[in-house]
Coordinates of C-alpha atoms and ligand atoms in Angstrom, one line a residue:
M1 CA -6.3 -6.7 44.0
R2 CA -7.3 -9.0 40.8
I3 CA -7.3 -8.4 37.1
L4 CA -8.8 -10.0 34.2
A5 CA -6.7 -9.9 31.2
N6 CA -9.6 -11.4 28.7
D7 CA -7.5 -11.5 25.7
G8 CA -4.5 -12.9 26.8
I9 CA -0.9 -11.2 28.3
D10 CA 2.2 -12.1 27.5
P11 CA 3.8 -13.7 30.8
V12 CA 6.5 -11.4 31.3
G13 CA 4.4 -8.4 32.3
K14 CA 1.8 -11.4 33.9
K15 CA 5.0 -12.0 36.2
L16 CA 5.7 -8.0 36.7
L17 CA 1.5 -7.7 37.9
E18 CA 2.1 -11.1 40.0
D19 CA 5.3 -10.0 41.7
A20 CA 3.3 -6.6 42.7
G21 CA 1.1 -8.6 44.5
I22 CA -2.0 -8.6 42.0
E23 CA -3.8 -11.7 41.0
V24 CA -3.8 -12.1 36.8
D25 CA -6.5 -14.3 35.3
T26 CA -5.9 -14.9 31.8
Q27 CA -9.0 -17.4 31.2
N28 CA -11.0 -16.1 28.7
I29 CA -14.7 -14.7 29.7
P30 CA -17.2 -14.9 26.1
Q31 CA -18.6 -11.5 25.5
E32 CA -21.3 -12.3 26.3
E33 CA -20.8 -13.2 30.4
L34 CA -18.9 -10.4 31.1
A35 CA -21.7 -8.2 32.4
S36 CA -22.6 -10.6 35.1
K37 CA -18.7 -11.8 35.5
L38 CA -16.2 -8.9 35.4
N39 CA -17.5 -7.1 38.3
A40 CA -15.0 -9.3 40.7
Y41 CA -12.1 -7.8 39.1
D42 CA -10.4 -4.6 39.7
A43 CA -9.1 -4.5 35.8
I44 CA -9.7 -5.5 32.8
T45 CA -7.2 -5.6 29.8
V46 CA -8.1 -6.1 26.2
R47 CA -6.4 -6.3 23.0
S48 CA -9.1 -6.2 19.9
A49 CA -11.5 -9.1 20.1
T50 CA -13.2 -7.6 23.3
K51 CA -15.6 -4.7 23.8
V52 CA -16.0 -2.5 26.7
R53 CA -19.0 -1.2 26.1
K54 CA -21.0 1.7 27.5
E55 CA -23.5 -1.4 29.0
L56 CA -20.1 -3.4 30.4
I57 CA -18.6 -0.3 32.4
D58 CA -22.5 0.0 33.5
A59 CA -22.6 -3.2 35.1
C60 CA -19.2 -3.4 36.8
P61 CA -19.1 0.0 38.7
N62 CA -15.7 -2.2 40.5
I63 CA -13.3 -1.7 37.1
K64 CA -11.2 1.1 37.5
L65 CA -9.0 0.5 34.7
I66 CA -9.0 -0.5 31.0
G67 CA -5.9 -1.6 29.3
R68 CA -5.6 -2.1 25.6
G69 CA -2.6 -4.2 24.2
G70 CA -2.0 -2.0 21.1
V71 CA -3.0 0.9 19.7
G72 CA -6.5 1.7 18.2
M73 CA -9.3 1.8 20.4
D74 CA -11.9 1.6 18.7
N75 CA -13.4 -1.5 21.2
I76 CA -13.9 0.8 24.6
D77 CA -16.2 2.9 24.8
V78 CA -13.3 5.3 25.8
E79 CA -15.0 9.0 26.8
Y80 CA -17.6 7.0 28.6
A81 CA -15.2 4.9 30.8
R82 CA -13.4 8.3 31.8
S83 CA -16.6 10.0 32.8
K84 CA -16.9 7.6 35.5
G85 CA -13.7 7.9 36.9
I86 CA -12.1 4.7 34.8
F87 CA -8.5 4.9 33.2
V88 CA -8.3 3.8 29.8
E89 CA -4.4 3.6 29.1
N90 CA -3.0 1.8 25.8
T91 CA 0.2 0.6 24.7
P92 CA 0.8 3.0 21.5
A93 CA 4.5 2.6 20.9
A94 CA 5.3 -1.1 21.5
S95 CA 4.6 -2.5 18.4
S96 CA 6.3 0.6 15.8
L97 CA 9.6 -1.5 15.0
S98 CA 7.4 -4.8 14.4
V99 CA 5.1 -3.2 11.8
A100 CA 8.0 -1.0 10.6
E101 CA 10.3 -4.7 9.8
L102 CA 6.9 -6.5 8.3
V103 CA 7.1 -3.6 5.5
F104 CA 10.3 -4.6 4.5
S105 CA 9.2 -7.9 4.3
H106 CA 7.0 -6.7 2.1
L107 CA 9.7 -4.6 0.5
F108 CA 12.1 -7.7 0.1
N109 CA 9.5 -10.3 -1.3
G110 CA 8.7 -8.0 -3.8
I111 CA 11.7 -6.8 -5.4
R112 CA 12.8 -10.3 -5.9
F113 CA 8.9 -11.9 -6.7
V114 CA 9.3 -14.2 -3.4
Y115 CA 5.8 -14.1 -2.9
D116 CA 4.5 -15.2 -6.6
S117 CA 7.5 -17.4 -6.4
N118 CA 6.4 -19.1 -3.3
R119 CA 3.4 -20.0 -4.9
Q120 CA 4.7 -21.3 -8.3
M121 CA 7.2 -23.8 -6.9
P122 CA 5.3 -26.1 -5.7
V123 CA 3.0 -26.0 -8.8
I124 CA 6.0 -26.3 -11.6
G125 CA 9.1 -25.7 -9.7
N126 CA 10.3 -29.1 -11.2
T127 CA 9.0 -29.5 -13.9
E128 CA 9.3 -25.7 -15.4
F129 CA 12.1 -24.4 -13.3
A130 CA 14.3 -22.6 -16.2
K131 CA 11.3 -20.7 -17.0
L132 CA 10.6 -19.8 -13.8
K133 CA 14.2 -18.6 -12.8
K134 CA 14.0 -16.2 -16.0
K135 CA 10.6 -14.9 -14.9
Y136 CA 11.9 -13.9 -11.8
A137 CA 15.0 -13.0 -13.1
A138 CA 15.0 -9.0 -13.3
G139 CA 14.8 -8.3 -9.5
I140 CA 16.2 -5.2 -7.6
E141 CA 18.4 -4.0 -5.2
L142 CA 16.9 -1.6 -2.5
K143 CA 19.7 0.1 -1.6
G144 CA 20.3 3.4 -3.5
K145 CA 16.5 3.1 -3.8
T146 CA 13.8 6.2 -2.2
I147 CA 11.3 5.3 -0.1
G148 CA 8.2 7.7 0.4
I149 CA 6.3 7.6 3.8
I150 CA 2.9 8.5 4.1
G151 CA 2.2 9.6 7.7
F152 CA 5.2 10.2 9.7
G153 CA 4.0 9.4 12.9
R154 CA 5.7 6.6 15.5
I155 CA 5.8 3.2 13.1
G156 CA 6.3 6.2 10.0
K157 CA 9.5 7.2 11.2
E158 CA 10.4 3.5 12.5
T159 CA 9.9 2.6 8.9
A160 CA 12.3 5.4 8.3
K161 CA 14.8 4.4 10.4
V162 CA 15.3 0.8 8.6
A163 CA 15.1 2.1 5.4
L164 CA 18.1 4.6 5.9
G165 CA 20.2 1.6 7.8
L166 CA 19.8 0.0 4.5
G167 CA 21.1 2.7 2.5
M168 CA 17.7 3.7 0.9
D169 CA 16.8 7.6 0.7
V170 CA 13.9 8.9 2.7
L171 CA 11.3 11.4 1.5
A172 CA 8.6 11.8 4.3
Y173 CA 4.6 13.4 4.2
D174 CA 2.7 14.2 7.6
I175 CA 0.2 16.8 7.9
Y176 CA 1.6 17.9 10.7
D177 CA 5.2 19.1 10.8
F178 CA 7.9 17.1 11.9
P179 CA 11.7 16.9 12.8
T180 CA 13.8 15.8 9.8
T181 CA 16.7 14.1 11.6
L182 CA 16.3 10.3 12.7
T183 CA 18.6 8.9 15.1
L184 CA 19.4 5.4 14.1
D185 CA 20.6 3.1 17.4
L186 CA 23.4 0.5 15.6
T187 CA 24.5 -2.7 16.7
A188 CA 27.0 -2.3 19.8
G189 CA 25.8 1.2 21.1
I190 CA 26.8 3.4 18.2
K191 CA 24.1 6.3 17.5
V192 CA 24.0 7.6 14.3
D193 CA 22.0 10.8 13.3
V194 CA 20.6 10.7 9.7
P195 CA 18.3 13.2 7.4
V196 CA 15.2 12.6 6.3
K197 CA 14.2 14.9 3.2
K198 CA 10.1 16.6 3.8
A199 CA 8.1 16.3 0.9
T200 CA 4.5 17.0 -0.6
L201 CA 2.0 14.1 -1.3
D202 CA 2.5 14.9 -4.5
E203 CA 6.8 14.9 -4.2
I204 CA 6.1 11.1 -2.5
L205 CA 4.0 10.1 -5.8
T206 CA 6.1 11.3 -8.6
Q207 CA 10.0 10.7 -7.3
S208 CA 9.4 7.2 -4.9
D209 CA 10.3 4.2 -5.8
F210 CA 8.7 2.5 -3.2
I211 CA 5.9 3.9 -0.9
S212 CA 4.5 2.8 2.4
L213 CA 1.7 4.5 3.8
H214 CA 1.6 5.0 7.6
V215 CA -1.9 6.9 8.9
P216 CA -4.8 6.0 10.6
F217 CA -8.0 5.2 9.4
I218 CA -9.4 8.2 7.0
D219 CA -12.8 8.0 5.6
K220 CA -11.3 8.5 2.0
P221 CA -8.3 6.6 0.6
I222 CA -4.7 8.3 0.2
L223 CA -4.0 6.6 -2.9
G224 CA -6.9 6.7 -5.6
K225 CA -7.1 6.2 -9.5
E226 CA -6.0 10.0 -9.5
E227 CA -2.4 9.1 -7.7
F228 CA -1.8 5.6 -9.4
E229 CA -1.7 7.7 -12.8
K230 CA 1.0 10.2 -11.0
V231 CA 3.2 7.4 -9.7
K232 CA 7.5 6.3 -11.0
A233 CA 6.3 3.6 -13.6
G234 CA 6.6 0.0 -11.1
V235 CA 6.7 1.4 -7.8
G236 CA 6.3 -1.1 -5.1
I237 CA 3.4 -0.1 -2.6
V238 CA 3.3 -1.5 1.1
N239 CA 0.2 -0.5 3.3
C240 CA 0.5 -2.2 6.9
S241 CA -1.6 0.8 8.5
R242 CA -5.9 -0.1 7.7
G243 CA -7.7 -0.5 5.0
G244 CA -9.7 1.7 3.0
I245 CA -7.2 3.8 2.8
I246 CA -5.7 2.8 -0.9
D247 CA -8.5 2.7 -3.4
E248 CA -8.4 -1.4 -3.3
L249 CA -9.8 -1.5 -7.2
A250 CA -7.7 0.9 -8.5
L251 CA -4.9 -0.8 -7.1
V252 CA -5.9 -3.7 -9.2
E253 CA -6.1 -1.7 -12.1
A254 CA -2.5 -0.2 -11.9
L255 CA -0.7 -3.7 -10.4
N256 CA -3.0 -4.8 -14.1
S257 CA -1.4 -2.0 -16.3
G258 CA 2.1 -2.5 -14.9
K259 CA 2.1 1.2 -13.8
V260 CA 2.6 -0.4 -10.2
G261 CA 4.9 -2.8 -9.9
F262 CA 3.9 -5.3 -6.9
A263 CA 2.0 -4.3 -4.0
G264 CA 2.0 -5.8 -0.2
L265 CA -0.9 -5.7 1.9
D266 CA -1.5 -6.2 5.5
V267 CA -5.2 -4.4 5.7
F268 CA -7.5 -5.0 3.9
D269 CA -10.9 -2.9 3.0
N270 CA -12.8 -5.5 4.5
E271 CA -11.4 -7.5 6.9
P272 CA -11.7 -10.4 7.8
T273 CA -13.1 -11.2 4.4
P274 CA -10.9 -9.6 2.0
R275 CA -12.1 -9.3 -1.6
E276 CA -11.1 -11.9 -4.3
E277 CA -9.3 -9.8 -6.7
I278 CA -6.9 -9.0 -3.6
L279 CA -6.0 -12.1 -2.4
K280 CA -5.5 -13.9 -5.8
H281 CA -3.9 -10.8 -7.8
P282 CA -0.2 -12.2 -8.3
K283 CA 1.6 -9.0 -7.7
I284 CA 0.5 -8.8 -4.2
S285 CA 2.0 -10.2 -1.4
L286 CA -0.3 -11.1 1.2
T287 CA -0.1 -11.3 5.2
P288 CA -3.4 -11.3 7.5
H289 CA -3.0 -8.2 9.4
I290 CA 0.1 -9.5 11.8
G291 CA 2.3 -6.1 12.0
A292 CA 2.1 -6.1 15.5
A293 CA 2.6 -9.8 15.7
T294 CA 5.8 -10.5 17.5
N295 CA 7.0 -12.2 20.5
E296 CA 9.2 -9.1 21.2
A297 CA 6.2 -6.5 20.8
Q298 CA 3.7 -8.7 22.9
E299 CA 6.4 -8.8 25.3
R300 CA 7.3 -5.2 25.6
I301 CA 3.0 -4.5 25.2
G302 CA 3.0 -6.9 28.1
V303 CA 5.4 -5.2 30.4
E304 CA 3.8 -1.6 29.2
L305 CA 0.4 -2.7 30.6
A306 CA 2.0 -4.0 33.7
E307 CA 3.7 -1.1 34.4
I308 CA 0.3 1.2 33.9
I309 CA -1.8 -1.4 35.9
I310 CA 0.9 -0.9 38.6
K311 CA 1.1 3.1 38.5
R312 CA -2.6 3.3 38.3
L313 CA -3.5 0.5 41.0
K314 CA -0.7 0.7 43.2
G315 CA 0.9 4.3 42.8
Ligands
NAD1 P1 0.9 7.5 15.2 O1 -0.7 8.8 15.3 O2 2.0 7.7 15.9 O3 1.2 8.3 13.4 C1 0.5 8.7 12.3 C2 0.6 9.8 11.4 O4 -0.3 9.9 10.4 C3 0.7 11.1 11.9 O5 2.3 11.4 12.6 C4 -0.4 11.8 12.2 O6 -0.1 13.1 11.6 C5 -0.3 11.1 10.5 N1 -1.4 11.8 9.3 C6 -2.8 11.4 9.2 N2 -3.9 11.8 8.7 C7 -2.8 12.3 7.6 C8 -2.7 12.0 6.0 N3 -4.2 12.2 6.0 N4 -1.9 12.5 5.4 C9 -0.4 12.2 6.1 N5 -0.4 12.0 7.4 C10 -1.2 11.9 7.7 O7 0.5 6.2 14.3 P2 0.9 4.8 14.4 O8 1.6 4.5 15.5 O9 2.4 5.3 13.4 O10 0.3 3.9 13.3 C11 0.1 4.0 12.5 C12 -0.9 3.3 11.5 O11 -0.8 2.0 11.6 C13 -2.4 3.6 12.3 O12 -3.6 3.7 11.4 C14 -2.0 2.2 13.3 O13 -3.9 2.0 13.3 C15 -1.7 1.4 12.2 N6 -1.4 -0.1 12.8 C16 -0.9 -1.1 12.4 C17 -0.5 -2.5 12.8 C18 -0.7 -3.6 11.9 O14 -0.6 -4.9 12.4 N7 0.1 -4.0 10.6 C19 -0.2 -2.3 14.2 C20 0.1 -1.1 14.4 C21 -0.6 -0.2 13.9

Protein backbone atom coordinates (compact mmCIF):
# COMPACT_ATOMS: atom_id res chain seq x y z
CA MET A 1 0.00 0.00 0.00
CA ARG A 2 1.41 3.42 -0.99
CA ILE A 3 0.35 6.94 -0.16
CA LEU A 4 1.49 10.24 -1.61
CA ALA A 5 1.91 13.04 0.96
CA ASN A 6 2.03 15.68 -1.73
CA ASP A 7 2.21 18.71 0.58
CA GLY A 8 4.43 16.88 3.12
CA ILE A 9 3.64 15.13 6.39
CA ASP A 10 5.22 15.43 9.83
CA PRO A 11 7.91 12.74 10.48
CA VAL A 12 5.99 11.31 13.46
CA GLY A 13 2.90 10.70 11.28
CA LYS A 14 5.09 9.27 8.51
CA LYS A 15 6.67 6.80 10.92
CA LEU A 16 3.26 5.68 12.23
CA LEU A 17 2.23 4.91 8.65
CA GLU A 18 5.46 3.09 7.87
CA ASP A 19 5.19 1.04 11.07
CA ALA A 20 1.73 0.01 9.84
CA GLY A 21 3.31 -1.25 6.61
CA ILE A 22 2.29 1.68 4.43
CA GLU A 23 4.85 3.20 2.06
CA VAL A 24 4.87 7.01 2.26
CA ASP A 25 6.13 9.09 -0.65
CA THR A 26 6.77 12.73 0.36
CA GLN A 27 7.96 13.97 -3.06
CA ASN A 28 5.90 16.89 -4.33
CA ILE A 29 4.42 16.01 -7.70
CA PRO A 30 3.50 19.21 -9.59
CA GLN A 31 -0.24 19.74 -9.98
CA GLU A 32 -0.17 19.27 -13.79
CA GLU A 33 1.58 15.87 -13.48
CA LEU A 34 -0.71 14.43 -10.82
CA ALA A 35 -3.32 13.09 -13.26
CA SER A 36 -0.74 10.82 -14.87
CA LYS A 37 1.10 9.81 -11.66
CA LEU A 38 -1.35 9.68 -8.76
CA ASN A 39 -3.01 6.42 -9.79
CA ALA A 40 0.13 4.57 -8.67
CA TYR A 41 -0.92 5.33 -5.06
CA ASP A 42 -3.80 4.19 -2.81
CA ALA A 43 -4.27 7.53 -1.07
CA ILE A 44 -3.16 11.16 -1.18
CA THR A 45 -2.72 13.65 1.63
CA VAL A 46 -2.67 17.38 0.97
CA ARG A 47 -2.64 20.66 2.86
CA SER A 48 -3.97 23.73 1.07
CA ALA A 49 -1.59 23.79 -1.92
CA THR A 50 -2.53 20.66 -3.90
CA LYS A 51 -5.94 20.71 -5.57
CA VAL A 52 -7.93 17.49 -5.84
CA ARG A 53 -10.61 18.28 -8.38
CA LYS A 54 -13.14 16.13 -10.27
CA GLU A 55 -10.80 15.64 -13.27
CA LEU A 56 -7.99 14.32 -11.07
CA ILE A 57 -10.40 12.06 -9.19
CA ASP A 58 -11.72 10.66 -12.52
CA ALA A 59 -8.16 10.09 -13.76
CA CYS A 60 -7.13 8.08 -10.65
CA PRO A 61 -9.70 5.35 -9.84
CA ASN A 62 -7.17 3.60 -7.58
CA ILE A 63 -7.37 6.38 -4.95
CA LYS A 64 -9.37 5.27 -1.89
CA LEU A 65 -8.73 8.18 0.48
CA ILE A 66 -8.01 11.90 0.34
CA GLY A 67 -6.65 13.30 3.61
CA ARG A 68 -6.50 17.04 4.28
CA GLY A 69 -4.04 18.11 6.98
CA GLY A 70 -5.84 21.11 8.48
CA VAL A 71 -9.31 22.58 8.40
CA GLY A 72 -10.83 23.99 5.17
CA MET A 73 -11.42 21.60 2.27
CA ASP A 74 -12.03 24.18 -0.47
CA ASN A 75 -9.15 22.65 -2.49
CA ILE A 76 -10.92 19.28 -2.73
CA ASP A 77 -14.13 18.36 -4.62
CA VAL A 78 -15.36 16.66 -1.46
CA GLU A 79 -18.91 15.67 -2.47
CA TYR A 80 -17.78 14.37 -5.86
CA ALA A 81 -15.02 12.26 -4.28
CA ARG A 82 -17.43 10.85 -1.69
CA SER A 83 -19.97 10.03 -4.45
CA LYS A 84 -17.23 7.82 -5.94
CA GLY A 85 -16.80 5.98 -2.63
CA ILE A 86 -13.56 7.77 -1.69
CA PHE A 87 -13.00 8.65 1.98
CA VAL A 88 -12.33 12.39 2.41
CA GLU A 89 -11.21 13.45 5.87
CA ASN A 90 -9.52 16.41 7.53
CA THR A 91 -8.00 17.16 10.95
CA PRO A 92 -10.10 20.06 12.22
CA ALA A 93 -9.03 20.25 15.86
CA ALA A 94 -5.27 19.71 15.56
CA SER A 95 -4.30 23.38 15.19
CA SER A 96 -6.83 25.13 17.46
CA LEU A 97 -4.44 25.83 20.34
CA SER A 98 -1.75 27.15 17.98
CA VAL A 99 -4.19 29.62 16.44
CA ALA A 100 -5.41 30.65 19.91
CA GLU A 101 -1.84 31.28 21.05
CA LEU A 102 -1.20 33.41 17.95
CA VAL A 103 -4.17 35.56 18.99
CA PHE A 104 -2.29 36.29 22.21
CA SER A 105 0.95 36.97 20.35
CA HIS A 106 -0.96 39.78 18.66
CA LEU A 107 -2.64 40.91 21.87
CA PHE A 108 0.58 41.05 23.92
CA ASN A 109 2.19 42.77 20.97
CA GLY A 110 -0.64 45.30 20.81
CA ILE A 111 -0.90 46.27 24.46
CA ARG A 112 2.82 47.22 24.58
CA PHE A 113 3.18 48.59 21.03
CA VAL A 114 5.77 45.94 20.19
CA TYR A 115 4.68 45.85 16.54
CA ASP A 116 5.60 49.54 16.16
CA SER A 117 8.62 49.41 18.44
CA ASN A 118 10.10 46.62 16.30
CA ARG A 119 9.75 48.85 13.25
CA GLN A 120 11.10 52.03 14.91
CA MET A 121 13.97 50.75 17.05
CA PRO A 122 16.18 49.70 14.11
CA VAL A 123 15.64 53.13 12.53
CA ILE A 124 15.87 55.62 15.43
CA GLY A 125 16.54 53.43 18.48
CA ASN A 126 20.06 54.83 18.94
CA THR A 127 19.26 58.44 18.11
CA GLU A 128 15.80 58.95 19.62
CA PHE A 129 15.62 56.34 22.37
CA ALA A 130 13.93 58.68 24.89
CA LYS A 131 11.32 59.72 22.35
CA LEU A 132 10.38 56.10 21.66
CA LYS A 133 10.37 55.30 25.38
CA LYS A 134 7.77 58.06 25.84
CA LYS A 135 5.79 57.00 22.78
CA TYR A 136 5.32 53.47 24.15
CA ALA A 137 4.82 54.48 27.79
CA ALA A 138 1.04 53.98 28.07
CA GLY A 139 0.96 50.19 27.89
CA ILE A 140 -1.81 48.22 29.59
CA GLU A 141 -2.21 44.72 31.10
CA LEU A 142 -4.55 41.98 29.88
CA LYS A 143 -5.48 40.71 33.35
CA GLY A 144 -8.88 41.99 34.43
CA LYS A 145 -9.82 43.15 30.93
CA THR A 146 -12.72 41.79 28.87
CA ILE A 147 -12.20 39.86 25.65
CA GLY A 148 -15.17 39.38 23.35
CA ILE A 149 -14.98 36.26 21.22
CA ILE A 150 -17.06 36.12 18.05
CA GLY A 151 -17.52 32.51 16.92
CA PHE A 152 -17.32 30.06 19.81
CA GLY A 153 -16.24 26.88 18.03
CA ARG A 154 -12.98 24.99 18.47
CA ILE A 155 -10.59 27.95 18.20
CA GLY A 156 -12.91 30.41 19.93
CA LYS A 157 -13.04 28.09 22.95
CA GLU A 158 -9.25 27.58 23.00
CA THR A 159 -8.82 31.37 22.85
CA ALA A 160 -11.25 31.72 25.76
CA LYS A 161 -9.26 29.19 27.80
CA VAL A 162 -6.01 31.10 27.32
CA ALA A 163 -7.81 34.33 28.24
CA LEU A 164 -9.33 32.79 31.38
CA GLY A 165 -5.91 31.46 32.35
CA LEU A 166 -4.61 35.03 32.16
CA GLY A 167 -7.37 36.31 34.43
CA MET A 168 -9.43 37.97 31.71
CA ASP A 169 -13.24 38.06 31.54
CA VAL A 170 -14.67 36.32 28.49
CA LEU A 171 -17.79 37.30 26.57
CA ALA A 172 -18.71 34.77 23.89
CA TYR A 173 -21.05 35.08 20.92
CA ASP A 174 -22.07 32.38 18.45
CA ILE A 175 -25.09 31.81 16.23
CA TYR A 176 -25.54 28.41 17.90
CA ASP A 177 -25.95 27.58 21.58
CA PHE A 178 -22.85 26.46 23.52
CA PRO A 179 -21.91 25.35 27.04
CA THR A 180 -20.85 28.22 29.30
CA THR A 181 -18.30 26.34 31.37
CA LEU A 182 -14.84 25.57 30.05
CA THR A 183 -12.37 23.21 31.69
CA LEU A 184 -8.88 24.66 31.93
CA ASP A 185 -6.20 21.99 31.75
CA LEU A 186 -3.46 23.55 33.87
CA THR A 187 -0.02 22.35 34.81
CA ALA A 188 0.54 19.22 36.98
CA GLY A 189 -2.78 17.69 35.93
CA ILE A 190 -4.84 20.40 37.66
CA LYS A 191 -8.19 21.00 35.98
CA VAL A 192 -10.45 23.92 36.78
CA ASP A 193 -13.95 24.66 35.50
CA VAL A 194 -14.34 28.35 34.66
CA PRO A 195 -17.49 30.13 33.43
CA VAL A 196 -17.75 32.27 30.31
CA LYS A 197 -20.57 34.72 29.72
CA LYS A 198 -22.89 34.39 26.73
CA ALA A 199 -23.32 37.69 24.95
CA THR A 200 -25.07 39.21 21.98
CA LEU A 201 -22.98 40.70 19.19
CA ASP A 202 -23.97 44.16 20.43
CA GLU A 203 -22.79 43.36 23.97
CA ILE A 204 -19.48 42.11 22.57
CA LEU A 205 -19.06 45.34 20.61
CA THR A 206 -19.96 47.71 23.42
CA GLN A 207 -18.35 45.92 26.41
CA SER A 208 -15.11 44.36 25.16
CA ASP A 209 -11.61 45.77 25.60
CA PHE A 210 -10.43 43.30 22.97
CA ILE A 211 -12.33 41.43 20.26
CA SER A 212 -11.16 38.23 18.57
CA LEU A 213 -12.90 36.70 15.56
CA HIS A 214 -13.21 32.93 15.08
CA VAL A 215 -15.90 32.33 12.48
CA PRO A 216 -15.72 30.53 9.13
CA PHE A 217 -15.65 32.56 5.93
CA ILE A 218 -18.94 34.36 5.47
CA ASP A 219 -19.86 36.54 2.51
CA LYS A 220 -20.41 39.76 4.50
CA PRO A 221 -17.98 41.26 7.04
CA ILE A 222 -19.04 40.87 10.69
CA LEU A 223 -17.14 44.03 11.64
CA GLY A 224 -17.68 47.06 9.40
CA LYS A 225 -18.24 50.82 9.71
CA GLU A 226 -21.47 50.45 11.70
CA GLU A 227 -19.94 48.01 14.20
CA PHE A 228 -16.77 50.10 14.68
CA GLU A 229 -19.01 53.01 15.70
CA LYS A 230 -20.32 50.89 18.60
CA VAL A 231 -17.03 49.57 20.02
CA LYS A 232 -15.32 50.91 23.16
CA ALA A 233 -12.77 53.60 22.26
CA GLY A 234 -9.29 52.07 22.02
CA VAL A 235 -10.45 48.45 21.57
CA GLY A 236 -7.91 45.96 20.19
CA ILE A 237 -9.17 43.73 17.37
CA VAL A 238 -7.62 40.43 16.32
CA ASN A 239 -8.51 38.36 13.28
CA CYS A 240 -6.84 34.96 12.97
CA SER A 241 -9.79 33.29 11.21
CA ARG A 242 -10.44 34.28 7.58
CA GLY A 243 -9.98 37.36 5.44
CA GLY A 244 -13.23 39.08 4.48
CA ILE A 245 -14.89 38.99 7.88
CA ILE A 246 -13.57 42.46 8.77
CA ASP A 247 -14.16 45.35 6.38
CA GLU A 248 -10.48 46.28 6.03
CA LEU A 249 -11.09 49.83 4.81
CA ALA A 250 -13.48 50.51 7.70
CA LEU A 251 -10.83 49.09 10.04
CA VAL A 252 -8.17 51.47 8.67
CA GLU A 253 -10.58 54.37 9.16
CA ALA A 254 -11.34 53.30 12.75
CA LEU A 255 -7.61 52.95 13.49
CA ASN A 256 -6.90 56.38 12.02
CA SER A 257 -9.64 58.00 14.10
CA GLY A 258 -8.40 56.25 17.26
CA LYS A 259 -11.72 54.41 17.79
CA VAL A 260 -9.80 51.15 17.41
CA GLY A 261 -6.51 51.19 19.33
CA PHE A 262 -4.71 48.49 17.40
CA ALA A 263 -5.37 45.43 15.27
CA GLY A 264 -3.64 42.06 14.93
CA LEU A 265 -4.18 40.34 11.60
CA ASP A 266 -3.09 36.89 10.43
CA VAL A 267 -5.57 36.76 7.53
CA PHE A 268 -6.39 39.22 4.78
CA ASP A 269 -8.93 40.05 2.08
CA ASN A 270 -6.79 39.33 -0.92
CA GLU A 271 -4.19 36.81 0.14
CA PRO A 272 -1.44 36.44 -0.95
CA THR A 273 -1.37 40.15 -1.87
CA PRO A 274 -2.85 42.06 1.10
CA ARG A 275 -3.57 45.73 0.50
CA GLU A 276 -0.83 48.29 1.18
CA GLU A 277 -2.99 50.36 3.59
CA ILE A 278 -3.08 47.32 5.86
CA LEU A 279 0.56 46.23 5.47
CA LYS A 280 1.94 49.72 6.06
CA HIS A 281 -0.42 50.76 8.85
CA PRO A 282 1.50 51.72 12.02
CA LYS A 283 -1.20 50.32 14.34
CA ILE A 284 -1.45 46.82 12.89
CA SER A 285 0.49 43.79 14.08
CA LEU A 286 0.89 41.48 11.07
CA THR A 287 1.55 37.79 10.38
CA PRO A 288 1.24 35.98 7.02
CA HIS A 289 -1.50 33.40 7.78
CA ILE A 290 0.61 31.28 10.13
CA GLY A 291 -2.06 30.37 12.70
CA ALA A 292 -1.57 26.63 12.35
CA ALA A 293 2.15 26.79 11.61
CA THR A 294 3.67 25.41 14.80
CA ASN A 295 5.73 22.24 15.13
CA GLU A 296 3.21 20.88 17.64
CA ALA A 297 0.19 21.48 15.40
CA GLN A 298 1.98 19.98 12.41
CA GLU A 299 2.87 16.89 14.46
CA ARG A 300 -0.74 16.53 15.68
CA ILE A 301 -1.97 16.92 12.10
CA GLY A 302 0.50 14.24 10.90
CA VAL A 303 -0.48 11.82 13.66
CA GLU A 304 -4.20 12.40 13.13
CA LEU A 305 -3.85 11.89 9.36
CA ALA A 306 -1.84 8.70 9.91
CA GLU A 307 -4.47 7.32 12.29
CA ILE A 308 -7.24 8.11 9.79
CA ILE A 309 -5.37 6.44 6.94
CA ILE A 310 -4.53 3.34 8.99
CA LYS A 311 -8.14 3.02 10.19
CA ARG A 312 -9.63 3.48 6.73
CA LEU A 313 -7.17 1.52 4.62
CA LYS A 314 -6.09 -1.21 7.01
CA GLY A 315 -8.81 -1.30 9.69
P1 LIG B 1 -15.46 25.90 14.12
O1 LIG B 1 -16.36 25.43 13.02
O2 LIG B 1 -15.11 24.96 15.21
O3 LIG B 1 -16.07 27.23 14.80
C1 LIG B 1 -16.63 28.28 14.07
C2 LIG B 1 -17.79 28.83 14.91
O4 LIG B 1 -18.28 30.01 14.28
C3 LIG B 1 -18.98 27.85 15.02
O5 LIG B 1 -19.29 27.62 16.38
C4 LIG B 1 -20.11 28.56 14.28
O6 LIG B 1 -21.37 28.30 14.83
C5 LIG B 1 -19.69 30.02 14.47
N1 LIG B 1 -20.28 30.94 13.50
C6 LIG B 1 -20.52 30.75 12.19
N2 LIG B 1 -21.03 31.87 11.65
C7 LIG B 1 -21.12 32.79 12.65
C8 LIG B 1 -21.57 34.13 12.72
N3 LIG B 1 -22.02 34.76 11.65
N4 LIG B 1 -21.52 34.75 13.92
C9 LIG B 1 -21.05 34.12 15.02
N5 LIG B 1 -20.59 32.84 15.01
C10 LIG B 1 -20.64 32.20 13.85
O7 LIG B 1 -14.14 26.45 13.39
P2 LIG B 1 -12.70 26.65 14.05
O8 LIG B 1 -11.90 25.42 13.90
O9 LIG B 1 -12.88 27.27 15.37
O10 LIG B 1 -12.09 27.72 13.02
C11 LIG B 1 -12.51 29.08 13.07
C12 LIG B 1 -11.87 29.85 11.92
O11 LIG B 1 -10.45 29.82 12.03
C13 LIG B 1 -12.20 29.31 10.53
O12 LIG B 1 -12.44 30.41 9.67
C14 LIG B 1 -10.91 28.63 10.11
O13 LIG B 1 -10.78 28.60 8.73
C15 LIG B 1 -9.90 29.58 10.74
N6 LIG B 1 -8.55 29.01 10.90
C16 LIG B 1 -7.49 29.86 10.69
C17 LIG B 1 -6.20 29.37 10.82
C18 LIG B 1 -5.00 30.28 10.61
O14 LIG B 1 -3.98 29.80 10.16
N7 LIG B 1 -5.11 31.55 10.93
C19 LIG B 1 -5.96 28.02 11.15
C20 LIG B 1 -7.05 27.19 11.38
C21 LIG B 1 -8.36 27.71 11.24
